Coordinates of C-alpha atoms in Angstrom, one line a residue:
Chain L
M1065 CA 101.6 79.8 68.7
E1066 CA 98.2 80.8 67.4
F1067 CA 98.0 83.5 64.8
S1068 CA 95.0 85.1 66.6
T1069 CA 97.1 85.4 69.9
V1070 CA 99.9 87.1 68.1
L1071 CA 97.6 89.4 66.2
Q1072 CA 95.8 90.3 69.4
S1073 CA 99.0 91.1 71.1
L1074 CA 100.2 93.3 68.3
L1075 CA 96.9 95.1 68.2
S1076 CA 96.8 95.8 71.9
G1077 CA 100.6 96.5 71.8
L1078 CA 99.9 99.2 69.2
T1079 CA 97.2 100.8 71.3
L1080 CA 99.4 100.6 74.5
G1081 CA 102.3 102.0 72.5
C1082 CA 100.3 105.0 71.4
I1083 CA 99.5 105.7 75.1
Y1084 CA 103.2 105.7 75.9
A1085 CA 104.1 107.6 72.8
A1086 CA 101.6 110.3 73.8
L1087 CA 103.2 110.5 77.4
G1088 CA 106.7 110.7 75.9
L1089 CA 105.6 113.5 73.6
G1090 CA 104.6 115.6 76.7
L1091 CA 107.9 114.9 78.3
Y1092 CA 109.7 115.8 75.0
V1093 CA 108.1 119.0 74.5
V1094 CA 108.9 120.2 78.0
Y1095 CA 112.4 118.8 78.1
G1096 CA 113.2 120.2 74.7
V1097 CA 112.3 123.7 75.5
T1098 CA 113.1 124.0 79.2
R1099 CA 115.5 121.1 79.9
V1100 CA 113.2 120.1 82.7
L1101 CA 112.5 116.4 83.3
N1102 CA 108.8 116.8 84.1
L1103 CA 108.0 114.0 86.6
A1104 CA 104.4 115.3 86.8
Q1105 CA 103.5 114.3 83.2
G1106 CA 101.6 111.2 84.4
E1107 CA 99.5 113.5 86.8
F1108 CA 98.3 115.5 83.8
V1109 CA 97.1 112.3 82.1
M1110 CA 95.4 111.2 85.5
L1111 CA 93.7 114.7 85.9
G1112 CA 92.5 114.7 82.2
G1113 CA 90.9 111.4 82.7
M1114 CA 89.4 112.2 86.2
I1115 CA 88.0 115.6 85.1
T1116 CA 86.4 114.1 81.9
V1117 CA 84.8 111.4 83.9
S1118 CA 83.3 113.7 86.3
L1119 CA 82.0 116.2 83.8
S1120 CA 80.4 113.3 81.9
A1121 CA 78.8 112.2 85.1
F1122 CA 77.3 115.8 85.4
G1123 CA 75.7 115.2 82.0
V1124 CA 78.1 117.3 79.8
P1125 CA 78.4 115.7 76.3
L1126 CA 81.8 113.9 75.8
F1127 CA 83.6 116.2 73.5
P1128 CA 82.9 119.4 75.3
A1129 CA 83.7 117.6 78.5
I1130 CA 87.1 116.8 77.0
L1131 CA 87.7 120.3 75.8
L1132 CA 86.9 121.6 79.3
A1133 CA 89.2 119.0 80.9
V1134 CA 92.0 120.0 78.5
A1135 CA 91.5 123.7 79.4
I1136 CA 91.6 123.0 83.2
V1137 CA 94.7 120.8 83.0
S1138 CA 96.4 123.2 80.8
L1139 CA 95.8 125.8 83.5
T1140 CA 97.5 123.5 86.1
G1141 CA 100.4 123.1 83.6
A1142 CA 100.7 126.9 83.6
I1143 CA 100.6 127.1 87.4
L1144 CA 103.3 124.5 87.6
Y1145 CA 105.6 126.5 85.3
R1146 CA 104.8 130.0 86.4
F1147 CA 104.8 129.5 90.2
I1148 CA 107.2 126.5 90.7
I1149 CA 109.6 126.1 87.8
F1150 CA 110.0 129.7 86.7
P1151 CA 111.2 131.1 90.0
A1152 CA 113.8 128.3 90.0
R1153 CA 114.7 128.2 86.3
H1154 CA 118.4 128.7 86.8
A1155 CA 118.7 125.7 89.3
S1156 CA 120.2 122.4 88.5
G1157 CA 118.3 119.7 86.5
S1158 CA 117.7 117.5 89.7
T1159 CA 116.3 120.5 91.5
L1160 CA 113.9 121.2 88.6
A1161 CA 112.9 117.6 88.4
F1162 CA 112.1 117.4 92.2
L1163 CA 110.0 120.5 91.9
T1164 CA 107.8 118.7 89.4
V1165 CA 107.8 115.8 91.9
G1166 CA 106.5 118.2 94.7
F1167 CA 103.8 119.3 92.2
A1168 CA 103.0 115.7 91.4
F1169 CA 102.5 114.8 95.0
A1170 CA 100.3 117.8 95.6
V1171 CA 98.1 117.0 92.6
K1172 CA 97.9 113.4 93.7
G1173 CA 96.8 114.4 97.2
L1174 CA 94.2 116.8 96.0
T1175 CA 92.9 114.4 93.6
L1176 CA 92.5 111.9 96.4
L1177 CA 90.6 114.4 98.5
V1178 CA 88.3 115.5 95.8
W1179 CA 87.6 112.1 94.1
G1180 CA 88.5 109.5 96.7
W1181 CA 90.5 106.4 96.0
E1182 CA 88.0 104.6 93.7
Y1183 CA 88.8 103.6 90.1
R1184 CA 86.7 105.3 87.5
T1185 CA 86.0 104.6 83.9
L1186 CA 84.2 105.9 80.8
T1187 CA 82.2 104.2 78.2
S1188 CA 83.9 103.9 74.7
F1189 CA 83.7 107.1 72.8
L1190 CA 80.4 107.4 70.8
G1191 CA 79.7 103.8 72.1
S1192 CA 82.1 102.3 69.6
P1193 CA 81.6 98.5 69.7
S1194 CA 84.4 95.9 69.9
I1195 CA 85.7 94.8 66.5
H1196 CA 86.4 91.1 65.7
L1197 CA 89.1 90.4 63.3
W1198 CA 90.5 87.0 62.4
G1199 CA 89.9 85.8 66.0
A1200 CA 91.3 88.8 67.6
T1201 CA 89.2 91.4 69.5
I1202 CA 89.8 95.1 69.3
F1203 CA 88.2 97.2 72.1
G1204 CA 85.9 99.8 70.6
Q1205 CA 88.1 102.5 72.3
A1206 CA 91.3 101.3 70.8
P1207 CA 90.9 103.0 67.3
W1208 CA 90.2 106.3 69.2
V1209 CA 93.5 105.9 71.2
V1210 CA 95.5 105.3 68.0
G1211 CA 93.6 108.1 66.2
M1212 CA 94.3 110.5 69.0
T1213 CA 98.0 109.8 68.9
I1214 CA 98.2 110.2 65.1
L1215 CA 96.3 113.4 65.4
M1216 CA 98.5 114.6 68.3
V1217 CA 101.7 113.8 66.1
A1218 CA 100.3 115.5 63.0
G1219 CA 99.3 118.5 65.1
L1220 CA 102.8 118.9 66.6
Y1221 CA 104.5 118.5 63.3
Y1222 CA 102.3 121.2 61.8
F1223 CA 102.8 123.3 64.9
F1224 CA 106.5 123.0 65.2
G1225 CA 107.2 123.1 61.4
R1226 CA 104.7 125.4 59.9
T1227 CA 103.7 128.0 62.5
M1228 CA 105.7 131.0 63.7
L1229 CA 105.0 130.3 67.4
G1230 CA 106.1 126.6 66.9
R1231 CA 109.3 127.8 65.2
A1232 CA 109.9 130.1 68.0
L1233 CA 109.6 127.3 70.5
R1234 CA 112.1 125.3 68.5
A1235 CA 114.6 128.1 68.3
C1236 CA 114.3 128.4 72.1
A1237 CA 115.0 124.7 72.4
D1238 CA 118.0 124.7 70.1
E1239 CA 119.6 127.9 71.0
P1240 CA 118.2 129.7 74.0
L1241 CA 120.6 132.6 73.9
G1242 CA 120.2 133.2 70.2
A1243 CA 116.4 133.0 70.6
K1244 CA 116.5 135.6 73.4
T1245 CA 118.7 137.9 71.1
I1246 CA 116.1 138.1 68.4
G1247 CA 113.4 138.8 70.9
I1248 CA 111.9 135.4 71.8
S1249 CA 111.1 135.3 75.5
P1250 CA 112.4 132.0 77.1
A1251 CA 109.8 132.4 79.9
R1252 CA 106.9 132.6 77.5
M1253 CA 108.1 129.7 75.6
G1254 CA 108.6 127.6 78.8
L1255 CA 105.1 128.5 79.8
L1256 CA 103.9 127.5 76.4
A1257 CA 105.8 124.2 76.6
F1258 CA 104.2 123.3 79.9
V1259 CA 100.8 124.2 78.6
I1260 CA 101.1 122.1 75.5
A1261 CA 102.5 119.1 77.6
A1262 CA 99.5 119.5 80.0
A1263 CA 97.0 119.6 77.2
L1264 CA 98.6 116.6 75.4
G1265 CA 98.4 114.8 78.7
A1266 CA 94.7 115.6 79.3
V1267 CA 93.7 114.5 75.8
A1268 CA 95.6 111.4 76.4
G1269 CA 94.0 110.9 79.8
A1270 CA 90.4 111.3 78.5
T1271 CA 91.1 108.9 75.6
I1272 CA 92.6 106.1 77.6
T1273 CA 90.2 106.1 80.5
P1274 CA 87.6 103.8 78.7
L1275 CA 90.5 101.3 78.1
T1276 CA 92.7 101.5 81.2
M1277 CA 90.5 103.2 84.0
T1278 CA 91.8 105.9 86.1
A1279 CA 92.4 106.7 89.8
Y1280 CA 94.4 109.2 91.8
N1281 CA 97.4 106.9 91.9
V1282 CA 97.9 106.0 88.2
G1283 CA 100.2 108.9 87.5
I1284 CA 103.6 107.7 88.9
P1285 CA 103.6 104.4 86.8
L1286 CA 102.4 106.3 83.7
T1287 CA 105.2 108.9 84.2
I1288 CA 107.9 106.1 84.7
K1289 CA 106.7 104.3 81.6
G1290 CA 106.6 107.5 79.4
L1291 CA 110.0 108.3 80.8
L1292 CA 111.5 105.0 79.8
A1293 CA 109.9 105.2 76.3
A1294 CA 111.4 108.6 75.8
F1295 CA 114.8 107.4 77.2
V1296 CA 114.8 104.4 74.9
G1297 CA 113.9 106.2 71.8
G1298 CA 116.0 109.3 72.4
M1299 CA 114.7 112.3 74.3
H1300 CA 116.0 114.8 71.8
R1301 CA 113.7 113.8 68.8
A1302 CA 110.0 113.4 68.6
E1303 CA 110.5 110.3 66.3
G1304 CA 112.6 108.7 69.0
V1305 CA 110.0 109.2 71.6
I1306 CA 107.2 107.8 69.5
L1307 CA 109.4 104.9 68.5
G1308 CA 110.3 104.2 72.2
G1309 CA 106.5 104.4 73.1
L1310 CA 105.5 101.9 70.4
L1311 CA 108.4 99.6 71.4
L1312 CA 107.4 99.6 75.1
G1313 CA 103.7 99.0 74.3
L1314 CA 104.4 96.2 71.8
T1315 CA 106.9 94.5 74.2
E1316 CA 104.3 94.8 77.1
A1317 CA 101.6 93.3 75.0
L1318 CA 103.7 90.5 73.5
S1319 CA 105.1 89.5 76.9
A1320 CA 101.6 89.5 78.3
G1321 CA 100.3 87.3 75.5
L1322 CA 103.3 84.9 75.2
M1323 CA 104.8 84.6 78.7
P1324 CA 103.6 82.9 81.8
S1325 CA 100.9 85.1 83.5
G1326 CA 101.8 87.8 85.8
Y1327 CA 105.3 88.7 84.9
H1328 CA 104.6 90.8 81.8
D1329 CA 104.9 94.2 83.4
A1330 CA 108.4 93.4 85.0
I1331 CA 109.6 91.6 81.8
A1332 CA 108.6 94.4 79.5
L1333 CA 110.2 97.2 81.6
S1334 CA 113.3 95.0 81.9
I1335 CA 113.7 94.5 78.2
L1336 CA 113.3 98.2 77.5
L1337 CA 115.7 99.1 80.3
V1338 CA 118.4 96.7 78.8
V1339 CA 117.8 98.3 75.4
F1340 CA 118.3 101.7 76.9
L1341 CA 121.5 100.7 78.9
A1342 CA 122.9 99.2 75.6
R1343 CA 122.1 102.4 73.7
P1344 CA 122.1 105.1 76.3
R1345 CA 121.8 107.9 73.7
G1346 CA 118.6 106.5 72.5
L1347 CA 117.8 104.5 69.5
L1348 CA 117.3 107.7 67.4
P1349 CA 120.0 110.1 68.9
A1350 CA 120.0 113.7 68.4
H1351 CA 120.9 115.1 65.0
A1352 CA 123.6 117.3 66.4
N1353 CA 126.0 116.2 69.1
I1354 CA 124.0 117.6 72.0
E1355 CA 125.6 117.1 75.4
D1356 CA 123.6 117.8 78.6
Chain A
M220 CA 137.8 123.8 110.8
A221 CA 140.5 124.1 113.4
A222 CA 141.5 127.8 113.3
V223 CA 142.9 127.6 116.8
E224 CA 146.0 129.7 116.3
V225 CA 144.1 132.8 116.0
T226 CA 142.2 133.7 119.2
D227 CA 140.0 136.5 117.8
G228 CA 136.3 136.9 118.4
I229 CA 135.4 134.6 115.5
T230 CA 137.2 131.4 116.8
V231 CA 135.9 132.1 120.4
E232 CA 132.5 132.2 118.9
A233 CA 133.2 129.0 116.8
G234 CA 134.4 127.3 119.9
R235 CA 131.3 128.3 121.8
A236 CA 129.1 127.0 118.9
R237 CA 131.0 123.8 119.1
T238 CA 130.4 123.4 122.7
R239 CA 126.7 124.2 122.2
R240 CA 126.4 121.6 119.5
R241 CA 128.1 119.0 121.7
V242 CA 125.6 119.8 124.4
L243 CA 122.7 119.6 122.1
V244 CA 123.9 116.2 120.5
G245 CA 124.5 114.8 124.1
V246 CA 121.1 115.9 125.3
G247 CA 119.5 114.6 122.1
L248 CA 121.2 111.2 122.6
A249 CA 120.1 111.0 126.2
V250 CA 116.5 111.7 125.2
V251 CA 116.3 109.3 122.4
F252 CA 118.0 106.4 124.1
T253 CA 115.9 106.7 127.3
L254 CA 112.6 107.3 125.4
P255 CA 111.0 103.9 125.7
F256 CA 111.4 104.0 129.5
W257 CA 109.4 107.1 130.0
A258 CA 107.3 107.7 126.9
G259 CA 104.1 105.9 125.9
A260 CA 103.6 103.3 123.2
Y261 CA 102.5 105.6 120.5
P262 CA 105.4 108.0 120.6
V263 CA 107.8 105.1 120.7
S264 CA 106.3 103.6 117.6
I265 CA 106.5 106.9 115.8
A266 CA 110.1 107.4 116.9
T267 CA 110.8 103.9 115.6
M268 CA 109.4 104.9 112.2
I269 CA 111.5 108.0 112.2
G270 CA 114.5 105.6 112.8
F271 CA 113.7 103.3 110.0
H272 CA 113.4 106.3 107.6
S273 CA 116.5 107.8 109.0
I274 CA 118.4 104.7 108.0
L275 CA 117.1 104.9 104.4
A276 CA 117.8 108.7 104.2
L277 CA 121.2 108.3 105.6
G278 CA 122.2 106.0 102.9
L279 CA 120.8 108.4 100.3
V280 CA 122.8 111.3 101.9
L281 CA 126.0 109.4 101.3
L282 CA 124.9 108.6 97.7
T283 CA 123.5 111.9 96.7
G284 CA 125.1 114.4 99.2
L285 CA 128.7 112.9 99.0
A286 CA 128.8 111.0 95.7
G287 CA 126.4 113.3 93.7
Q288 CA 124.2 110.5 92.4
V289 CA 120.5 111.2 92.5
S290 CA 119.0 107.8 93.1
L291 CA 115.4 107.0 93.6
G292 CA 115.7 103.3 94.5
Q293 CA 116.1 103.1 98.3
A294 CA 112.7 101.6 98.7
M295 CA 113.7 98.6 96.5
F296 CA 116.8 97.8 98.8
Y297 CA 114.7 98.2 101.8
G298 CA 112.2 95.8 100.3
M299 CA 115.0 93.4 99.4
G300 CA 116.2 93.4 103.1
A301 CA 112.7 92.9 104.2
Y302 CA 111.7 90.2 101.8
I303 CA 115.0 88.2 101.8
S304 CA 115.0 88.2 105.7
A305 CA 111.4 87.2 105.8
L306 CA 111.9 84.4 103.2
L307 CA 114.9 83.0 105.0
T308 CA 113.1 82.8 108.4
V309 CA 109.6 81.8 107.3
R310 CA 110.3 79.5 104.3
V311 CA 113.8 78.3 105.1
G312 CA 113.5 78.3 108.8
L313 CA 116.7 80.1 109.5
P314 CA 117.1 82.0 112.8
S315 CA 116.4 85.8 112.5
W316 CA 119.8 87.3 113.4
P317 CA 121.8 85.5 110.6
S318 CA 119.0 86.1 108.1
I319 CA 119.5 89.9 108.6
F320 CA 123.2 89.6 107.7
L321 CA 122.5 87.3 104.7
A322 CA 119.9 89.7 103.4
A323 CA 122.3 92.5 103.7
A324 CA 125.1 90.6 101.9
A325 CA 122.7 89.5 99.2
T326 CA 121.3 93.0 98.7
G327 CA 124.9 94.3 98.6
I328 CA 125.8 91.9 95.8
I329 CA 122.7 92.8 93.8
A330 CA 123.3 96.5 94.3
A331 CA 126.9 96.1 93.1
G332 CA 125.6 94.6 89.9
V333 CA 122.8 97.2 89.4
G334 CA 125.2 100.0 90.4
F335 CA 127.9 98.9 88.0
V336 CA 125.6 98.9 85.1
I337 CA 123.5 102.1 85.8
L338 CA 126.2 104.4 87.3
R339 CA 127.9 104.7 83.9
L340 CA 125.1 106.9 83.2
R341 CA 125.2 110.5 84.3
G342 CA 122.9 113.2 85.9
I343 CA 119.3 113.0 86.4
I344 CA 119.0 110.0 84.0
V345 CA 120.2 107.9 87.0
A346 CA 117.2 109.0 89.0
G347 CA 114.9 107.9 86.1
V348 CA 116.6 104.6 85.7
T349 CA 116.6 103.8 89.5
L350 CA 112.9 104.6 89.6
T351 CA 112.3 102.1 86.8
V352 CA 114.3 99.5 88.5
N353 CA 112.3 100.0 91.7
L354 CA 109.1 99.7 89.7
I355 CA 110.3 96.3 88.2
F356 CA 111.2 95.2 91.7
Y357 CA 107.7 96.0 92.9
Y358 CA 106.1 94.1 89.8
L359 CA 108.2 91.1 90.5
I360 CA 107.3 90.7 94.2
M361 CA 103.7 91.3 93.2
S362 CA 103.8 88.5 90.6
M363 CA 106.0 85.9 92.3
G364 CA 102.9 84.9 94.4
S365 CA 104.0 81.4 95.3
V366 CA 107.2 82.8 96.9
T367 CA 106.4 86.3 98.3
G368 CA 102.7 86.0 98.8
G369 CA 102.0 88.4 95.9
A370 CA 99.8 91.5 96.8
T371 CA 98.9 90.1 100.2
G372 CA 102.5 89.9 101.3
M373 CA 104.1 87.7 104.0
I374 CA 102.8 87.1 107.6
G375 CA 104.2 85.2 110.5
I376 CA 107.7 86.7 110.3
P377 CA 109.4 85.7 113.7
R378 CA 110.6 88.2 116.2
L379 CA 114.2 88.9 116.9
V380 CA 115.6 86.7 119.8
Y381 CA 117.3 88.8 122.6
P382 CA 118.3 88.3 126.2
G383 CA 116.7 90.1 129.1
N384 CA 113.1 91.0 129.6
L385 CA 112.8 94.4 127.7
P386 CA 109.5 94.8 125.8
Y387 CA 109.9 93.9 122.2
T388 CA 108.9 97.3 120.9
A389 CA 111.4 99.0 123.2
F390 CA 114.1 96.5 122.1
I391 CA 113.5 97.2 118.4
F392 CA 113.4 101.0 119.1
L393 CA 116.8 100.9 120.8
L394 CA 118.3 98.6 118.1
V395 CA 117.0 100.8 115.2
W396 CA 118.4 104.0 116.9
L397 CA 121.7 102.2 117.6
V398 CA 121.9 101.5 113.8
V399 CA 121.1 105.2 113.1
L400 CA 123.8 106.3 115.6
A401 CA 126.3 103.9 114.0
L402 CA 125.5 105.1 110.5
L403 CA 125.8 108.8 111.6
V404 CA 129.3 107.9 113.0
F405 CA 130.2 106.0 109.9
S406 CA 129.0 108.7 107.6
R407 CA 131.1 111.3 109.5
N408 CA 134.2 109.3 109.3
V409 CA 133.7 108.6 105.5
V410 CA 133.4 112.3 104.9
N411 CA 136.7 113.0 106.6
S412 CA 138.5 110.0 104.9
R413 CA 140.4 109.5 101.7
S414 CA 137.2 108.1 100.0
G415 CA 135.3 111.1 101.3
R416 CA 137.7 113.5 99.6
A417 CA 137.7 111.4 96.4
L418 CA 133.9 111.5 96.4
R419 CA 133.9 115.3 97.0
V420 CA 136.0 115.8 93.8
L421 CA 133.6 113.7 91.7
N422 CA 130.4 115.1 93.2
V423 CA 128.8 117.0 90.3
L424 CA 126.0 118.4 92.6
S425 CA 128.5 120.4 94.6
G426 CA 130.7 121.8 91.8
G427 CA 132.8 118.8 91.4
S428 CA 133.4 116.9 88.1
E429 CA 133.9 113.3 87.3
D430 CA 136.2 114.2 84.5
T431 CA 138.4 116.1 86.8
A432 CA 138.3 113.2 89.3
Q433 CA 139.4 110.8 86.6
V434 CA 142.3 113.1 85.5
L435 CA 143.4 113.0 89.2
G436 CA 143.5 109.3 89.0
I437 CA 140.4 108.7 90.9
N438 CA 138.5 105.5 89.9
T439 CA 135.1 107.3 89.7
M440 CA 133.1 104.0 89.1
K441 CA 134.7 102.3 92.1
Y442 CA 133.7 105.1 94.4
K443 CA 130.3 105.7 92.9
V444 CA 129.4 101.9 93.0
S445 CA 130.8 101.7 96.6
A446 CA 128.5 104.5 97.7
F447 CA 125.6 102.9 95.9
V448 CA 126.3 99.5 97.7
V449 CA 126.7 101.2 101.1
A450 CA 123.4 103.0 100.7
A451 CA 121.7 99.7 99.6
V452 CA 123.2 97.7 102.5
F453 CA 121.9 100.4 105.0
A454 CA 118.5 100.1 103.5
S455 CA 118.6 96.4 103.5
I456 CA 119.5 96.3 107.2
G457 CA 116.6 98.6 107.9
G458 CA 114.3 96.6 105.8
S459 CA 115.2 93.4 107.7
L460 CA 114.7 95.0 111.0
Y461 CA 111.3 96.5 109.8
A462 CA 110.1 93.0 108.7
H463 CA 111.1 91.5 112.2
Y464 CA 109.4 94.5 113.8
T465 CA 106.0 94.6 112.1
R466 CA 106.2 90.9 111.3
V467 CA 103.9 91.5 108.4
I468 CA 105.1 92.8 105.0
E469 CA 103.3 93.8 101.8
P470 CA 104.7 94.9 98.5
S471 CA 102.9 98.4 98.6
T472 CA 105.4 99.4 101.3
F473 CA 108.3 99.1 98.8
H474 CA 106.6 100.9 95.9
V475 CA 108.5 103.7 94.2
Q476 CA 106.6 106.3 96.3
L477 CA 108.6 105.4 99.4
S478 CA 111.8 106.0 97.3
V479 CA 110.6 109.4 96.4
I480 CA 109.6 110.2 100.0
V481 CA 113.0 109.3 101.3
A482 CA 114.5 111.6 98.7
I483 CA 112.1 114.3 99.9
M484 CA 113.1 113.7 103.5
V485 CA 116.8 114.1 102.4
I486 CA 116.1 117.3 100.6
V487 CA 113.9 118.7 103.3
G488 CA 116.5 117.9 106.0
G489 CA 119.5 119.0 104.0
V490 CA 121.4 116.9 101.5
T491 CA 124.8 118.1 102.6
T492 CA 125.0 116.6 106.0
P493 CA 124.1 113.1 107.6
W494 CA 122.2 115.1 110.2
G495 CA 119.9 116.3 107.3
A496 CA 118.7 112.7 106.9
V497 CA 117.6 112.4 110.6
I498 CA 116.1 115.9 110.6
G499 CA 114.2 115.3 107.4
A500 CA 112.8 112.0 108.5
T501 CA 111.7 113.5 111.8
V502 CA 110.1 116.5 110.1
M503 CA 108.2 114.4 107.5
I504 CA 107.0 111.6 109.9
C505 CA 105.8 114.1 112.3
I506 CA 103.9 116.0 109.6
T507 CA 102.4 112.7 108.5
E508 CA 101.4 111.6 111.9
I509 CA 99.8 115.0 112.8
L510 CA 97.9 115.2 109.6
R511 CA 96.7 111.6 109.9
A512 CA 95.5 112.3 113.5
V513 CA 93.9 115.7 113.0
A514 CA 93.1 116.5 109.3
P515 CA 90.4 113.9 108.6
I516 CA 88.6 114.8 111.8
V517 CA 88.7 118.6 111.4
L518 CA 88.4 118.8 107.5
G519 CA 87.0 115.4 106.5
G520 CA 88.1 113.4 103.6
P521 CA 90.2 110.2 103.3
T522 CA 93.3 109.6 105.5
G523 CA 96.5 109.8 103.4
A524 CA 95.3 112.7 101.1
Y525 CA 96.5 115.6 103.2
E526 CA 99.9 114.2 103.8
L527 CA 100.6 113.8 100.0
V528 CA 99.6 117.6 99.5
A529 CA 101.8 118.4 102.5
Y530 CA 104.8 116.4 101.0
G531 CA 104.4 118.3 97.8
V532 CA 104.2 121.7 99.4
V533 CA 107.1 121.1 101.8
L534 CA 109.3 119.9 99.0
V535 CA 108.6 122.8 96.7
A536 CA 108.9 125.3 99.5
T537 CA 112.2 123.8 100.6
L538 CA 113.6 123.8 97.1
L539 CA 112.5 127.3 96.4
F540 CA 113.2 129.0 99.7
L541 CA 115.6 126.8 101.8
P542 CA 117.6 124.9 99.3
E543 CA 120.1 123.6 101.8
G544 CA 117.3 122.2 103.9
V545 CA 116.1 122.6 107.5
Y546 CA 119.6 121.9 108.7
S547 CA 120.7 125.4 107.4
L548 CA 117.9 127.2 109.1
P549 CA 119.6 128.2 112.3
K550 CA 122.7 129.5 110.3
R551 CA 120.4 131.3 108.0
L552 CA 118.5 133.0 110.9
K553 CA 121.7 133.9 112.5
R554 CA 123.0 135.5 109.4
R555 CA 119.8 137.4 108.9
R556 CA 119.9 138.6 112.5
R557 CA 123.5 139.8 112.0
A558 CA 122.6 141.4 108.7
S559 CA 119.7 143.4 110.3
R560 CA 121.9 144.5 113.3

């Protein structure tokens, strides 16, 4: 085993891990506040990428394009909550999950109508060149992906820990009835959670597109991988979701680097699935004894 | 159901409804099983596809409607049936009929193993895990190129051998719908059996509880895994027949999207009754075919896009406005008519 191969795998694993962590965080915010398993999270990521690509093609500079994409995708998140989830908010968990599936299908179909089936990509942000390090190559976009995730995590910590609105969201997640009693509207908080998740997804989508490309059908696999990452780490804590994401990314990259070709996707998912089945409460279980 | 002692207006009406239902089922059967003799090739091929999807959906109705387990893995077991049967006939050279049964047995054993591990989990998590297992299966057949043909799939799968000189498409059509009929009868018998009662107690989706079932001495794992295996074997038989029908299979058919679509069919038709599976499959396949034929011509755009949007809209509309599915529509309309009177 050559050092450079391992280093290469670790570096691309870290990058992939950040992508899955970002996906997991979106799932975590929605699940925490509304107890909805949002199977459309991958579609937010896909939309964020597609819209950024198109805006760039129209000549909009990169960062305004991303901001605009985030705004549009956030709006679709708000639509999902207000018109699909909110009317059925008292329904069972599976009904709510299937409502998000319906939304995901509609988004996927509309994307196919508007953009066609072609894969699209962006150049690395600000034309960042590839970095060579002890025989390993880091794609120019990789540091952006890692940076985006760190920024996302820091932003969420600040928001949930330091701001009034973030605390209200947490209150709603921990104790919906109590939160309602002191005047926090669960409906507003639910809407906010979906908007945050959509925005996180859009940022992630724009950032990963130069690395992974995007097309109308990338949403479902992304959702499943984010879900698995969140399950493995523990859906009840942000740290768990991030840990799960990094674990999935590293497993995927290491099996791609070390195993016979072709099987890495199946192997990585299987390993993570086994970890989850061995520890079904997640590697970092909830602080309190939360039962669903 | 049998309130025959009292002969008031309600039971008379119930008796009439039963007669009407029997007539409806009889006419339906007559229409379906004579279809290849009077309909053209295109309607028969669509009805065959409805049959295949009904088989998948019937398995899911047992698993979800009866056992309360939300599973999104039917496409995987469909794919196992198709690929195992194809491998046994093309690569091993076995005749096609035994290969269908061997595939069903192998799929059943695999499903028992998978079910035993994942059905310890509860609730919507099961859906997430079956979805993941389905994705793993898809990646596996994609990467085992030397065996499964990878992304291009397998060709040259032999036809089923049968006596008589019926056209092959008509033969497959009749066979598929015979399987559907057998599964409908089987499902009805299970519902009214000891196992059916046990499953109703542990069905968390219809107000049951696994803890209660366990207190009553019901081995919940045994019943849940059995339902999972039966659903998988249904799907496997369907998959084998599909492989010998189209004679060409490719991995994309068995992607997670099909598992989700089967679940949508069950929800749209009505999860509480085996009829819901057939109704849901019929509604969804008809929507697909109509949109594929009309939308790209009238509205432009790529084929396949409109049906995705339609699936989403139909699913959301069903869950919001008709949670018991299309099956409950006549009852609902009647209740509304009575209320307005």
